[in-house]
Each structure stands twice: as structure tokens, then as C-alpha cells.
């Protein structure tokens, strides 16, 4: 009985001297000193992603590397292929993107993107994984530079977030862009 109780009850349980275990926010960083992490806010997660290339030739840009854009490691990245002649995708198409599935509807106020300096993007949201480009509403746009905070004018609740690249940056032999890390900014 003592062995059983020793595994179930610690001495701190008997004295009431145990400190509560702080919860960890979805970013993996501990809560700031003197602040409580919200216990009732679900962690924002990306459950999957795929290349979104409605104007392409049927051979998407590096589809196997897409998980690298949300793996928590900014030293790994998804990249477009290298386009020649123009930062506008070699004048072949209007853009290419990554469609992130959040698994369920989540309330967001923005996303953070670590990627190629000078590449231009739009953030679009929608309620289905296979719509045409116009079925995703533009909620913000910007130019990447290191880590870029792309805040929305108003919070949105969505399941799908499309990071739509609209312009590439010079690279060796042409123009391309990398997306190293995408993070979600929760509403509230």
C-alpha cells in the first residue's frame, strides 16, 4: 500500500506546498513573469498544408517541402522554384501560395512569417480547401523582411489561411521566395 500511495501521492500533496504548474502557450515559450497563461484558450495549430497553385502547370513548386514552413524550425523552409526573367513569376502566372489547414475554425488577428526579404504576399482566408483564388478573402498584404508580422484590420475566424505570394525576390539565376516559418496570432 505504501508503494502504491508513494506513486500516487507526493509529500507536497500532503503538506499543500506544491506550486501550480504553469501552462505553456502555443509558441512554446513560457509565460512572461507575473502573467498567467489563459487556461481556456485552445492552442492555435496548423494541422496540414499544401501548395496552392491554381494557375500552374500541374507540377506544384516543391510540394514535399511545405511542412518545413510550419515545423517550428526557421532554419528549414519551403521554396518556390526559380523563375526567370521577372519577379512576377517569370510572367507565367499571378502567384503561388501555401494553403494552411488549421483543423477547425480558429479566431486570428494575424500571422507571422519568416521568409525571403523583398517577396510580396497576401494573406487570404476561406472556408474550403479547394476553392478558386477569389473564394479566399484578402485580409492583409505586405512585403517580407526577416520575420514579418502581418496583422489583420479585424479579427477573423477561419479554418483555412492562404499565404499567397504575389512577387518574388532576386535569387541565384532568377527570382524565388522561401517561407521558413508561419505562426498564428490568436484573437483576444
Short mmCIF file of C-alpha atoms in Angstrom, two decimals, residues 32-154:
data_model
loop_
_atom_site.label_atom_id
_atom_site.label_comp_id
_atom_site.label_asym_id
_atom_site.label_seq_id
_atom_site.Cartn_x
_atom_site.Cartn_y
_atom_site.Cartn_z
CA UNK A 32 6.06 36.18 -19.10
CA UNK A 33 6.93 36.72 -15.43
CA UNK A 34 3.91 37.92 -13.47
CA UNK A 35 1.35 36.92 -16.11
CA UNK A 36 -0.96 33.94 -16.20
CA UNK A 37 -1.34 31.89 -19.34
CA UNK A 38 -5.01 31.55 -20.29
CA UNK A 39 -6.18 28.03 -19.44
CA UNK A 40 -9.36 28.12 -21.51
CA UNK A 41 -7.85 29.35 -24.81
CA UNK A 42 -7.15 26.47 -27.19
CA UNK A 43 -3.69 26.40 -28.73
CA UNK A 44 -3.64 27.64 -32.31
CA UNK A 45 -2.29 24.99 -34.59
CA UNK A 46 -1.65 24.25 -38.23
CA UNK A 47 -2.67 20.64 -38.91
CA UNK A 48 -1.56 20.47 -42.54
CA UNK A 49 -0.69 22.47 -45.63
CA UNK A 50 -0.28 22.14 -49.36
CA UNK A 51 0.98 24.16 -52.32
CA UNK A 52 -1.83 26.26 -53.78
CA UNK A 53 -1.11 26.78 -57.49
CA UNK A 54 -4.34 27.37 -59.44
CA UNK A 55 -2.53 28.98 -62.39
CA UNK A 56 0.31 26.47 -62.58
CA UNK A 57 1.16 23.72 -65.00
CA UNK A 58 0.05 20.88 -62.71
CA UNK A 59 3.53 20.43 -61.21
CA UNK A 60 3.43 22.40 -57.91
CA UNK A 61 6.51 24.13 -56.51
CA UNK A 62 8.32 21.76 -54.10
CA UNK A 63 5.20 20.15 -52.50
CA UNK A 64 7.21 17.80 -50.25
CA UNK A 65 8.86 20.77 -48.50
CA UNK A 66 5.62 22.50 -47.42
CA UNK A 67 5.70 21.05 -43.85
CA UNK A 68 9.04 22.83 -43.36
CA UNK A 69 7.14 26.15 -43.39
CA UNK A 70 5.43 25.38 -40.07
CA UNK A 71 7.74 22.88 -38.34
CA UNK A 72 8.92 25.31 -35.65
CA UNK A 73 12.42 25.49 -37.15
CA UNK A 74 13.17 28.75 -39.01
CA UNK A 75 16.34 27.19 -40.49
CA UNK A 76 14.17 24.97 -42.73
CA UNK A 77 11.89 26.33 -45.46
CA UNK A 78 9.52 25.71 -48.33
CA UNK A 79 10.63 27.48 -51.51
CA UNK A 80 9.15 28.32 -54.86
CA UNK A 81 11.06 27.13 -57.87
CA UNK A 82 13.34 29.69 -59.53
CA UNK A 83 11.52 31.74 -62.17
CA UNK A 84 13.47 33.51 -64.88
CA UNK A 85 13.01 36.91 -66.47
CA UNK A 86 10.71 38.62 -63.96
CA UNK A 87 9.88 38.71 -60.23
CA UNK A 88 6.24 38.32 -61.40
CA UNK A 89 6.74 34.53 -61.67
CA UNK A 90 8.52 34.89 -64.99
CA UNK A 91 5.30 36.42 -66.39
CA UNK A 92 3.83 32.89 -66.34
CA UNK A 93 1.21 33.28 -63.60
CA UNK A 94 -0.18 35.67 -60.99
CA UNK A 95 1.28 33.89 -57.97
CA UNK A 96 1.64 30.72 -55.94
CA UNK A 97 0.95 30.03 -52.31
CA UNK A 98 0.66 27.68 -49.39
CA UNK A 99 -2.79 26.81 -48.06
CA UNK A 100 -2.69 26.11 -44.31
CA UNK A 101 -5.39 23.95 -42.71
CA UNK A 102 -5.99 24.87 -39.07
CA UNK A 103 -8.03 21.69 -38.47
CA UNK A 104 -11.08 23.65 -37.31
CA UNK A 105 -12.21 27.26 -37.30
CA UNK A 106 -9.90 29.43 -35.23
CA UNK A 107 -10.02 33.14 -34.36
CA UNK A 108 -6.95 35.04 -35.61
CA UNK A 109 -5.71 38.62 -35.70
CA UNK A 110 -2.74 37.94 -37.96
CA UNK A 111 0.13 35.66 -38.84
CA UNK A 112 3.88 35.90 -38.51
CA UNK A 113 6.00 34.93 -41.50
CA UNK A 114 9.74 34.36 -41.65
CA UNK A 115 10.77 34.39 -45.28
CA UNK A 116 12.70 35.89 -48.15
CA UNK A 117 13.35 39.62 -47.82
CA UNK A 118 11.55 41.54 -50.54
CA UNK A 119 8.98 38.91 -51.50
CA UNK A 120 5.42 40.26 -51.50
CA UNK A 121 2.43 38.37 -50.12
CA UNK A 122 -1.26 38.49 -49.44
CA UNK A 123 -2.93 36.66 -46.56
CA UNK A 124 -6.29 35.25 -47.60
CA UNK A 125 -8.84 33.25 -45.61
CA UNK A 126 -11.63 30.90 -46.62
CA UNK A 127 -13.85 28.06 -45.56
CA UNK A 128 -12.90 25.35 -48.06
CA UNK A 129 -9.65 23.70 -49.15
CA UNK A 130 -10.16 23.69 -52.89
CA UNK A 131 -11.74 26.99 -53.88
CA UNK A 132 -10.58 29.28 -56.65
CA UNK A 133 -8.41 32.25 -55.67
CA UNK A 134 -11.37 34.65 -55.44
CA UNK A 135 -13.09 32.39 -52.90
CA UNK A 136 -10.42 33.39 -50.35
CA UNK A 137 -10.85 36.89 -48.90
CA UNK A 138 -7.76 39.11 -48.66
CA UNK A 139 -7.27 40.16 -45.03
CA UNK A 140 -3.84 41.80 -45.32
CA UNK A 141 -0.78 42.07 -47.52
CA UNK A 142 2.83 43.07 -47.14
CA UNK A 143 6.47 42.67 -48.02
CA UNK A 144 8.53 40.07 -46.21
CA UNK A 145 11.65 41.07 -44.36
CA UNK A 146 13.15 38.64 -41.87
CA UNK A 147 10.22 37.91 -39.57
CA UNK A 148 7.17 39.89 -40.65
CA UNK A 149 4.02 40.42 -38.58
CA UNK A 150 1.04 40.51 -40.94
CA UNK A 151 -1.77 41.85 -38.74
CA UNK A 152 -5.39 41.90 -39.86
CA UNK A 153 -7.52 45.06 -39.60
CA UNK A 154 -10.18 43.00 -37.81
#
